[in-house]
């Protein structure tokens, strides 16, 4: 079992990624695709007159401020445009893909944060109307049902809270939760960088290998949203995923390139 997460940054060629995903899937590999959508969400939010806001937690993590309106925009872009265009592309490449969000069939279930402590203009504040959370449970039965019938699940990282509210969850950590609950051998995280860079943005400083036991030590190299990727990788390897790879979505055959050892390999 292979879990692939493709990021949501500007300029990623999803069709090229889907073509390669299709090749690997058609080669007999069971796989699940999780996708991002941050860039498109920002564009649509601007167009709808509800521009994105980002908040920094007291522990230094940057995340999207998700009020109810933002959550709805999230649903439009992730579950709508992004998910359906990826499914369309996979269908064109001959794969019977099925798009689902974590809300559907309680695929990704978890804990909504009742209050998040953030720093705004140097001052601590508590936000209580935020629809963000973390994945605790994965409906593996539903995924096995689809996989055993030959479908390729394409998952948008929205989740459902234990109280049945939709919420925004981090895509990398959601992919990590799916990989560990599905006992995947491998999790590949594709984005617009060649992997974890020792001196971002200098691509010649790519870290090629991280022993699983030391992944948290490498957190210091990651800035901003890259921290969540390293955190997701740490969670995945701690929970039994054999190998996590951060790799470049922009190269030719990005999935096969990552499978052959390119990128940052954590094992
Ligand atoms: P995606 O939307 O593809 O999941 P993110 O924006 O969440 O991607 O994270 C990838 C980004 O993290 C890169 O585009 C880069 O700007 C940033 N980054 C910060 N620190 C590093 C680092 N040390 N190595 C690589 N990328 C880094």
XYZ file of C-alpha atoms and ligand atoms in Angstrom:
294
model
C 0.000 0.000 0.000
C 1.286 3.373 -1.037
C -0.088 6.746 0.083
C 0.787 9.794 -2.010
C 0.158 13.386 -0.969
C 0.418 16.057 -3.639
C 0.710 19.653 -2.431
C -1.379 22.641 -3.258
C 1.152 25.239 -4.313
C 1.009 27.488 -7.363
C 2.219 26.043 -10.649
C 2.128 22.318 -9.834
C 1.304 20.242 -12.903
C -1.401 17.944 -11.540
C -1.953 16.278 -14.880
C 1.704 15.176 -15.003
C 1.450 13.893 -11.428
C -1.804 12.036 -12.285
C -0.241 10.467 -15.390
C 2.526 9.016 -13.223
C 0.129 7.987 -10.432
C -1.894 6.159 -13.116
C 1.208 4.302 -14.386
C 2.115 3.125 -10.880
C -1.495 2.133 -10.105
C -1.841 0.275 -13.400
C 1.367 -1.584 -12.543
C -0.631 -3.279 -9.767
C 0.244 -1.039 -6.800
C -2.716 -0.283 -4.495
C -2.608 3.394 -3.705
C -4.436 6.313 -2.158
C -3.965 9.911 -3.268
C -4.388 12.876 -0.897
C -4.263 16.381 -2.335
C -3.702 19.972 -1.254
C -5.262 23.147 -2.586
C -3.871 26.079 -0.620
C -3.043 28.256 -3.623
C -6.468 27.831 -5.289
C -8.202 28.408 -1.964
C -6.381 31.719 -1.587
C -7.355 32.765 -5.131
C -11.040 31.893 -4.701
C -11.186 33.426 -1.213
C -9.851 36.697 -2.670
C -12.390 36.552 -5.507
C -15.225 35.974 -3.043
C -14.146 38.956 -0.961
C -13.033 36.882 2.039
C -9.221 37.032 1.770
C -7.161 34.374 3.558
C -5.793 35.033 6.992
C -2.997 33.089 8.599
C -2.339 32.814 12.290
C 0.748 31.775 14.231
C 0.189 29.543 17.238
C 2.048 30.250 20.468
C 4.283 27.274 19.641
C 5.224 28.879 16.324
C 3.138 26.976 13.745
C 1.465 28.937 10.965
C -2.030 27.831 10.013
C -5.008 29.104 8.105
C -7.638 30.968 10.084
C -10.759 28.935 9.353
C -13.980 30.709 10.267
C -17.268 29.261 8.966
C -17.063 31.200 5.679
C -13.485 30.035 5.093
C -14.552 26.453 5.805
C -17.218 26.777 3.096
C -14.651 28.149 0.631
C -12.426 25.247 1.588
C -15.211 22.811 0.716
C -15.808 24.549 -2.631
C -12.170 24.425 -3.646
C -10.872 21.201 -2.093
C -13.950 18.971 -2.460
C -15.021 20.708 -5.671
C -12.491 22.110 -8.100
C -9.309 20.420 -6.864
C -10.740 16.986 -6.137
C -12.846 16.758 -9.293
C -10.086 17.954 -11.628
C -7.715 15.316 -10.189
C -10.400 12.622 -10.565
C -11.045 13.815 -14.134
C -7.349 13.661 -14.955
C -6.971 10.133 -13.519
C -10.054 9.035 -15.464
C -8.430 10.400 -18.646
C -5.389 8.299 -17.843
C -7.586 5.205 -17.568
C -7.921 4.926 -13.791
C -11.304 4.595 -12.104
C -10.689 7.190 -9.391
C -13.281 8.096 -6.753
C -13.109 11.483 -5.028
C -14.004 11.706 -1.362
C -13.425 14.162 1.425
C -12.711 13.108 4.972
C -16.285 14.136 5.802
C -17.776 11.445 3.555
C -18.446 8.189 5.365
C -16.568 9.691 8.352
C -13.437 8.803 6.427
C -11.274 11.113 8.559
C -12.633 11.697 12.044
C -11.017 13.717 14.747
C -10.911 16.356 17.371
C -11.874 19.936 16.671
C -9.806 22.487 18.545
C -12.225 24.213 20.875
C -9.833 27.101 21.336
C -6.595 27.981 19.609
C -4.000 30.207 21.216
C -2.381 32.494 18.690
C -0.107 35.486 18.583
C -1.411 38.509 16.679
C 0.779 41.624 16.531
C 2.889 40.225 19.328
C -0.111 39.707 21.636
C -1.631 36.386 22.700
C -5.273 35.798 21.794
C -7.668 32.873 22.018
C -9.820 32.015 18.974
C -12.962 29.974 19.620
C -14.768 30.027 16.266
C -12.113 28.163 14.304
C -12.976 25.017 12.336
C -9.648 23.259 12.507
C -8.640 20.026 14.117
C -6.586 16.871 13.940
C -7.373 13.426 12.573
C -7.670 10.667 15.180
C -9.612 7.932 13.365
C -9.540 6.715 9.761
C -12.431 4.711 8.270
C -10.120 2.052 6.843
C -13.082 -0.216 6.075
C -14.389 2.256 3.487
C -10.930 2.598 1.921
C -10.458 -1.188 1.760
C -13.909 -1.514 0.175
C -12.928 0.883 -2.629
C -9.426 -0.513 -3.088
C -10.558 -4.123 -3.226
C -13.096 -3.199 -5.911
C -10.305 -1.626 -7.990
C -10.999 2.068 -7.359
C -8.343 4.650 -6.588
C -9.497 6.893 -3.694
C -8.648 10.609 -4.080
C -9.029 12.334 -0.728
C -9.520 15.994 0.195
C -8.148 16.730 3.659
C -11.281 17.964 5.341
C -12.370 15.903 8.308
C -15.384 15.452 10.517
C -15.245 16.155 14.244
C -16.548 13.711 16.840
C -19.493 16.163 17.130
C -20.073 15.891 13.337
C -18.800 19.310 12.287
C -16.725 19.631 9.120
C -13.250 20.954 9.801
C -10.018 21.853 8.087
C -7.079 19.556 8.867
C -3.484 19.670 7.749
C -3.085 17.677 4.521
C 0.341 16.255 5.304
C -0.685 15.060 8.746
C -3.956 13.661 7.321
C -1.936 11.720 4.735
C 0.319 10.475 7.547
C -2.742 9.302 9.528
C -4.118 7.484 6.460
C -0.746 5.834 5.788
C -0.360 4.589 9.348
C -3.968 3.384 9.771
C -3.786 1.588 6.410
C -0.404 0.031 7.349
C 1.116 1.550 4.215
C 4.698 0.612 3.431
C 5.357 4.048 2.095
C 4.142 7.661 2.202
C 5.305 10.017 -0.548
C 4.816 13.751 0.000
C 5.178 15.688 -3.259
C 5.526 19.481 -3.311
C 7.357 22.294 -5.036
C 10.725 21.622 -3.376
C 13.134 18.692 -3.949
C 12.792 17.659 -0.282
C 13.859 19.037 3.077
C 16.589 21.622 2.520
C 19.255 22.293 5.116
C 19.406 25.924 3.997
C 16.085 26.779 2.403
C 15.741 27.901 -0.429
C 19.142 26.603 -1.631
C 18.216 23.381 -3.455
C 21.825 22.148 -3.401
C 21.438 21.667 0.386
C 18.960 18.791 0.026
C 18.994 16.401 2.997
C 18.964 12.975 1.361
C 18.432 10.663 4.299
C 17.011 10.948 7.801
C 17.055 7.967 10.178
C 13.514 7.470 11.519
C 14.607 7.827 15.127
C 16.065 11.266 14.437
C 13.339 12.911 12.397
C 12.298 15.339 15.140
C 15.863 16.686 15.312
C 15.489 17.820 11.698
C 12.487 19.983 12.551
C 14.842 22.923 13.097
C 15.642 23.088 9.351
C 11.984 23.462 8.381
C 10.355 26.852 8.241
C 6.681 27.724 8.078
C 4.487 25.037 6.586
C 7.381 22.637 6.021
C 7.275 22.012 9.783
C 3.940 20.241 9.371
C 5.469 17.912 6.785
C 8.292 16.949 9.114
C 5.781 16.515 11.939
C 3.585 14.318 9.712
C 6.610 12.244 8.703
C 7.605 11.789 12.350
C 4.062 10.653 13.209
C 3.953 8.255 10.261
C 7.258 6.512 11.010
C 6.476 6.331 14.730
C 3.204 4.618 13.836
C 4.793 1.980 11.649
C 4.999 3.413 8.107
C 8.262 1.990 6.781
C 9.360 4.914 4.673
C 8.377 8.540 4.143
C 9.751 10.504 1.188
C 9.571 14.275 0.624
C 9.978 14.689 -3.104
C 9.626 17.109 -5.992
C 6.284 17.189 -7.825
C 7.816 19.257 -10.649
C 10.171 16.629 -12.107
C 9.296 14.094 -14.828
C 7.557 10.994 -13.431
C 7.522 12.408 -9.879
C 6.105 9.300 -8.165
C 8.531 6.852 -9.786
C 11.361 9.296 -9.160
C 10.491 9.334 -5.423
C 10.111 5.531 -5.394
C 13.590 5.206 -6.855
C 15.104 7.125 -3.951
C 15.115 10.779 -5.008
C 14.171 13.396 -2.418
C 14.508 13.224 1.356
C 14.048 9.635 2.497
C 13.043 9.011 6.098
C 13.247 5.363 7.176
P 2.314 22.007 -0.160
O 1.194 22.979 -0.340
O 2.926 21.521 -1.423
O 1.951 20.888 0.774
P 3.725 23.665 1.743
O 3.614 25.058 1.329
O 2.861 23.176 2.852
O 3.560 22.735 0.474
O 5.230 23.316 2.184
C 6.299 23.376 1.261
C 7.027 24.701 1.403
O 7.797 24.726 2.605
C 8.052 24.960 0.327
O 7.457 25.491 -0.836
C 8.995 25.960 0.993
O 8.603 27.272 0.665
C 8.779 25.764 2.483
N 9.974 25.416 3.263
C 10.307 25.965 4.442
N 11.438 25.444 4.938
C 11.862 24.510 4.057
C 12.991 23.614 4.037
N 13.904 23.591 5.008
N 13.090 22.792 2.978
C 12.158 22.786 1.988
N 11.082 23.621 1.963
C 10.924 24.476 2.981
